[in-house]
Amino acid sequence: LFMQGGAIGENAIVPMNLLGAKTSIDFINTGEWSKKSMKEAKRYAKVNVAASDEANGFTGIPARNTWKLDADAAYVHICSNETIGGVEYHFTPDVGAVPLVADMSSNILSRPVDVARYGLIYGGAQKNIGPAGLTIVIVRDDLLGHAMPLCPSAFNYAEQAENDSMLNTPPTYGIYIAGLVFNWIKAQGGLVAMEAHNRAKAAVLYDYLDESRFFSNPIARDARSLMNVPFKLKDANLDAEFLKGAQARGMVQLKGHRSVGGMRASIYNAMPVEGVKALVAYMKEFEVRHG
Ligand code: PMP
């Protein structure tokens, strides 16, 4: 479905459509975006935190065998890539018969995904797909038709599906650009090629972070994001100088989110490996000067 309202909108639209006769939703809390999803869902359902990495400062994905799932939950919600924290699932969790729902806003189309293992996938288009204003939802047919009576028609998945996502005027320009991006991805060799590209790119940065004694990344190796790489300088007093020098070299938006501090390199599909190499060259220079 081509929707509107962004992923924040979907945080409300998903429970409105999927709760049905159930009363609670299981959430895996891996960071800021999981928390935002839970906050919104609380308006519609009982939120059960089945697992959380908060006590570890959101540096990994809680091991699947620690999740306390409720067999009667409407669905299990995960955020497949925590954009702010830089934590990503590198596996698809098995949650049995309960549908798995994923906020894939920041890693959709970065690598192949077995869509059939999910009940629903959603995401804003503005990272790997196209312009802001378009929201993608992939939903299993049998999950359609259970919307709450108060759900607006424009946000009712069944109604949108019946109308080929044109129940109301769709964001046509965004959909057009998304089409160009889909063709571009195919021309690159599809998602298998995107994954190889993204792995090679992220490795340039993580390899340097691991050898550096000045910069560091706190995320567990098996949960490191290929899209968003947070890192810290040994001395936070040098953050401003680091950002200034980066800007002078044409590298912008490196400041980390205020909830985690430090830096964050967002290296979505569109970022070429040369961009990451330029960042690492600058970091090495900075380390020699200040390390
Ligand atoms: N979820 C994730 C994982 C995100 O990265 C973002 C945007 N940064 C959102 C939700 C919110 O998306 P939107 O701005 O499209 O509502």
Coordinates of C-alpha atoms and ligand atoms in Angstrom, one line a residue:
L1 CA 0.0 0.0 0.0
F2 CA 1.1 3.5 -0.7
M3 CA 0.0 5.5 2.3
Q4 CA 0.5 8.9 3.9
G5 CA 1.3 10.0 7.5
G6 CA 4.8 8.7 7.8
A7 CA 6.0 5.9 10.1
I8 CA 4.8 8.0 13.1
G9 CA 1.3 7.9 11.6
E10 CA 1.7 4.1 11.1
N11 CA 2.4 3.7 14.8
A12 CA -1.2 4.5 15.3
I13 CA -2.6 3.1 12.1
V14 CA -1.2 -0.3 12.6
P15 CA -2.9 -0.9 16.0
M16 CA -6.1 0.6 14.6
N17 CA -6.1 -2.0 11.8
L18 CA -4.6 -5.1 13.4
L19 CA -5.9 -5.2 17.0
G20 CA -9.2 -6.7 16.0
A21 CA -10.8 -8.6 19.0
K22 CA -7.4 -8.8 20.8
T23 CA -6.4 -6.4 23.6
S24 CA -2.7 -6.4 23.8
I25 CA 0.5 -6.0 21.6
D26 CA 4.0 -7.4 22.3
F27 CA 6.8 -5.0 21.8
I28 CA 10.6 -5.5 21.6
N29 CA 12.2 -2.3 22.9
T30 CA 15.5 -1.7 21.2
G31 CA 15.6 2.1 21.4
E32 CA 14.1 5.5 20.7
W33 CA 11.9 4.4 17.7
S34 CA 10.6 1.4 19.6
K35 CA 9.6 3.7 22.4
K36 CA 7.8 6.0 20.1
S37 CA 5.9 3.1 18.6
M38 CA 4.9 1.9 22.1
K39 CA 3.8 5.4 23.2
E40 CA 1.4 5.7 20.3
A41 CA 0.1 2.1 20.5
K42 CA -0.8 2.7 24.2
R43 CA -3.8 4.8 23.1
Y44 CA -5.3 1.7 21.5
A45 CA -4.1 -1.4 23.3
K46 CA -2.3 -2.8 26.3
V47 CA 1.4 -2.6 25.5
N48 CA 3.5 -5.5 26.8
V49 CA 7.3 -5.1 26.7
A50 CA 8.2 -8.6 25.9
A51 CA 12.0 -7.8 25.9
S52 CA 14.0 -4.6 26.3
D53 CA 17.6 -3.6 25.9
E54 CA 17.2 -0.4 27.9
A55 CA 19.2 -1.6 30.9
N56 CA 22.2 -2.1 28.5
G57 CA 21.8 1.4 27.0
F58 CA 20.3 0.0 23.8
T59 CA 23.4 -1.5 22.5
G60 CA 22.0 -4.7 21.1
I61 CA 19.0 -6.9 20.3
P62 CA 17.8 -9.0 23.3
A63 CA 18.4 -12.7 22.5
R64 CA 15.3 -14.3 21.1
N65 CA 15.2 -16.9 23.8
T66 CA 14.7 -14.2 26.4
W67 CA 11.5 -12.7 24.9
K68 CA 8.4 -13.2 27.0
L69 CA 5.8 -13.3 24.3
D70 CA 2.1 -13.6 24.9
A71 CA 0.4 -16.1 22.6
D72 CA -2.7 -14.0 22.7
A73 CA -1.1 -10.8 21.6
A74 CA -2.5 -9.2 18.4
Y75 CA 1.0 -9.0 17.0
V76 CA 4.7 -8.6 17.9
H77 CA 6.3 -5.3 17.0
I78 CA 10.0 -4.8 16.3
C79 CA 12.0 -1.9 14.9
S80 CA 14.3 -3.6 12.4
N81 CA 16.8 -0.7 12.4
E82 CA 17.0 1.8 15.2
T83 CA 18.0 4.9 13.2
I84 CA 19.2 6.9 16.3
G85 CA 20.9 4.1 18.2
G86 CA 22.4 2.3 15.2
V87 CA 21.0 -1.2 16.3
E88 CA 19.8 -3.5 13.5
Y89 CA 18.3 -7.0 13.4
H90 CA 20.4 -9.3 11.3
F91 CA 17.8 -12.1 11.7
T92 CA 14.1 -12.5 11.3
P93 CA 12.7 -13.5 14.7
D94 CA 10.4 -16.5 14.8
V95 CA 7.3 -15.5 16.8
G96 CA 5.1 -18.5 16.0
A97 CA 1.5 -18.0 14.9
V98 CA 1.3 -14.3 16.1
P99 CA 2.0 -11.9 13.2
L100 CA 5.3 -10.1 13.2
V101 CA 5.2 -6.4 12.5
A102 CA 8.3 -4.4 11.6
D103 CA 9.1 -0.7 11.4
M104 CA 11.6 -0.9 8.5
S105 CA 11.8 2.8 7.9
S106 CA 15.5 3.0 7.9
N107 CA 16.7 -0.3 6.5
I108 CA 14.0 -1.2 3.9
L109 CA 15.6 -2.1 0.5
S110 CA 19.1 -2.2 2.0
R111 CA 19.2 -6.0 1.6
P112 CA 16.8 -8.9 0.8
V113 CA 14.1 -9.6 3.3
D114 CA 11.8 -12.7 3.4
V115 CA 8.6 -10.7 3.3
A116 CA 6.5 -13.8 3.8
R117 CA 7.8 -14.1 7.4
Y118 CA 6.1 -10.8 8.3
G119 CA 2.5 -10.0 8.9
L120 CA 3.2 -6.4 8.2
I121 CA 6.1 -4.2 7.2
Y122 CA 5.9 -0.4 7.2
G123 CA 8.2 2.5 6.7
G124 CA 8.5 6.1 5.7
A125 CA 10.0 6.4 2.2
Q126 CA 12.5 9.1 2.9
K127 CA 15.6 6.9 3.6
N128 CA 16.0 4.3 0.9
I129 CA 12.9 4.8 -1.3
G130 CA 12.2 8.4 -2.2
P131 CA 10.9 11.7 -1.0
A132 CA 9.3 12.3 2.4
G133 CA 5.5 12.2 2.3
L134 CA 5.1 8.7 1.0
T135 CA 4.7 5.7 3.4
I136 CA 5.0 2.1 2.4
V137 CA 3.0 -0.7 4.0
I138 CA 3.2 -4.4 3.0
V139 CA 0.5 -6.3 4.8
R140 CA -0.7 -9.9 4.7
D141 CA -4.1 -10.3 3.0
D142 CA -5.6 -12.1 6.0
L143 CA -4.8 -9.2 8.3
L144 CA -7.0 -6.9 6.3
G145 CA -10.6 -6.1 7.3
H146 CA -10.2 -6.0 11.1
A147 CA -10.0 -2.2 11.5
M148 CA -11.6 -0.4 14.5
P149 CA -14.9 1.3 13.5
L150 CA -13.3 4.7 14.4
C151 CA -10.4 4.2 12.0
P152 CA -10.4 6.9 9.3
S153 CA -11.1 5.5 5.8
A154 CA -7.8 7.0 4.5
F155 CA -6.0 4.9 7.1
N156 CA -8.0 1.7 6.7
Y157 CA -5.8 -0.9 5.0
A158 CA -8.7 -2.9 3.6
E159 CA -10.3 0.2 2.0
Q160 CA -7.0 1.4 0.6
A161 CA -6.3 -2.1 -0.7
E162 CA -9.7 -2.3 -2.4
N163 CA -9.0 1.1 -4.0
D164 CA -5.4 0.3 -5.1
S165 CA -4.1 2.9 -2.6
M166 CA -6.2 5.6 -4.4
L167 CA -9.1 6.0 -1.9
N168 CA -7.9 9.5 -1.6
T169 CA -5.4 11.4 -3.9
P170 CA -2.1 9.6 -3.4
P171 CA 1.2 11.4 -3.1
T172 CA 1.8 11.0 -6.8
Y173 CA 5.2 12.7 -7.1
G174 CA 6.6 10.6 -4.3
I175 CA 5.3 7.4 -5.9
Y176 CA 6.8 8.5 -9.3
I177 CA 10.2 9.1 -7.7
A178 CA 9.9 5.8 -5.8
G179 CA 9.4 4.0 -9.1
L180 CA 12.6 5.6 -10.5
V181 CA 14.5 4.4 -7.3
F182 CA 13.1 0.9 -7.7
N183 CA 14.4 0.8 -11.3
W184 CA 17.7 2.2 -10.2
I185 CA 18.0 -0.6 -7.5
K186 CA 17.2 -3.2 -10.1
A187 CA 19.8 -1.8 -12.5
Q188 CA 22.4 -2.0 -9.6
G189 CA 21.7 -5.8 -9.4
G190 CA 18.7 -5.7 -7.0
L191 CA 18.8 -6.1 -3.3
V192 CA 21.5 -8.8 -3.3
A193 CA 23.8 -6.2 -4.9
M194 CA 22.6 -3.4 -2.5
E195 CA 23.5 -5.7 0.5
A196 CA 27.0 -6.3 -0.8
H197 CA 27.4 -2.5 -1.4
N198 CA 26.1 -1.7 2.1
R199 CA 28.2 -4.3 3.8
A200 CA 31.4 -3.2 2.1
K201 CA 30.6 0.4 2.9
A202 CA 29.8 -0.1 6.6
A203 CA 32.9 -2.3 7.0
V204 CA 35.1 0.6 6.0
L205 CA 33.8 2.6 9.0
Y206 CA 33.4 -0.2 11.6
D207 CA 36.9 -1.5 10.8
Y208 CA 38.4 1.8 11.5
L209 CA 36.3 2.4 14.6
D210 CA 37.5 -0.9 16.0
E211 CA 41.2 -0.2 15.5
S212 CA 41.0 3.5 16.6
R213 CA 41.9 4.4 20.1
F214 CA 40.1 7.8 19.7
F215 CA 36.8 6.9 18.2
S216 CA 34.4 4.2 19.3
N217 CA 31.1 2.5 18.6
P218 CA 29.3 0.9 21.5
I219 CA 27.0 -1.5 19.6
A220 CA 27.3 -5.4 19.9
R221 CA 28.9 -6.7 16.7
D222 CA 26.0 -8.9 15.8
A223 CA 23.6 -5.9 16.0
R224 CA 25.5 -3.2 14.3
S225 CA 23.5 -1.2 11.8
L226 CA 24.6 -1.1 8.2
M227 CA 22.7 2.1 7.7
N228 CA 23.3 4.3 10.7
V229 CA 26.7 4.2 12.5
P230 CA 26.9 6.1 15.8
F231 CA 30.3 6.9 17.1
K232 CA 31.9 8.8 19.9
L233 CA 35.1 10.8 20.2
K234 CA 37.3 10.1 23.3
D235 CA 36.8 13.6 24.4
A236 CA 33.3 15.1 23.9
N237 CA 34.8 18.6 24.2
L238 CA 36.2 18.1 20.7
D239 CA 32.8 17.3 19.1
A240 CA 32.2 20.8 17.9
E241 CA 35.7 21.0 16.3
F242 CA 35.2 17.6 14.6
L243 CA 31.8 18.7 13.2
K244 CA 33.3 22.0 11.9
G245 CA 36.1 20.3 10.1
A246 CA 33.7 17.8 8.6
Q247 CA 31.5 20.5 7.3
A248 CA 34.5 22.3 5.8
R249 CA 35.1 19.0 3.8
G250 CA 31.5 18.9 2.7
M251 CA 30.4 16.2 5.2
V252 CA 27.2 17.4 7.0
Q253 CA 24.6 16.0 9.4
L254 CA 27.1 14.0 11.4
K255 CA 25.9 15.2 14.8
G256 CA 24.3 12.3 16.7
H257 CA 20.8 12.6 18.1
R258 CA 20.6 14.5 21.4
S259 CA 19.4 11.3 23.2
V260 CA 22.7 9.5 22.5
G261 CA 25.2 12.3 21.8
G262 CA 28.4 11.9 19.8
M263 CA 28.2 11.4 16.1
R264 CA 26.2 9.4 13.6
A265 CA 27.0 8.6 10.0
S266 CA 23.9 7.7 8.1
I267 CA 25.0 5.7 5.1
Y268 CA 21.8 4.8 3.3
N269 CA 21.7 3.0 -0.2
A270 CA 22.4 6.3 -2.0
M271 CA 25.7 6.9 -0.1
P272 CA 28.7 5.7 -2.3
V273 CA 31.7 4.0 -0.7
E274 CA 33.8 7.0 -1.6
G275 CA 31.7 9.1 0.9
V276 CA 32.5 6.6 3.7
K277 CA 36.2 6.6 2.7
A278 CA 36.3 10.4 2.8
L279 CA 34.9 10.3 6.3
V280 CA 37.4 7.7 7.5
A281 CA 40.3 9.7 6.0
Y282 CA 39.1 12.8 7.9
M283 CA 38.7 10.8 11.1
K284 CA 42.2 9.4 10.8
E285 CA 43.6 12.9 10.3
F286 CA 41.6 14.2 13.3
E287 CA 42.9 11.3 15.5
V288 CA 46.5 12.0 14.6
R289 CA 46.0 15.6 15.5
H290 CA 44.1 15.1 18.8
G291 CA 44.6 11.5 19.8
Ligands
PMP1 N1 10.8 4.9 12.6 C1 12.1 4.9 12.3 C2 12.9 3.7 12.5 C3 12.6 6.1 11.8 O1 13.9 6.2 11.4 C4 11.7 7.3 11.6 C5 12.2 8.5 11.0 N2 13.5 8.9 11.3 C6 10.4 7.1 12.0 C7 10.0 5.9 12.5 C8 9.5 8.3 11.8 O2 9.1 8.4 10.5 P1 8.3 9.6 9.9 O3 9.1 10.8 10.1 O4 8.1 9.1 8.5 O5 7.0 9.6 10.6

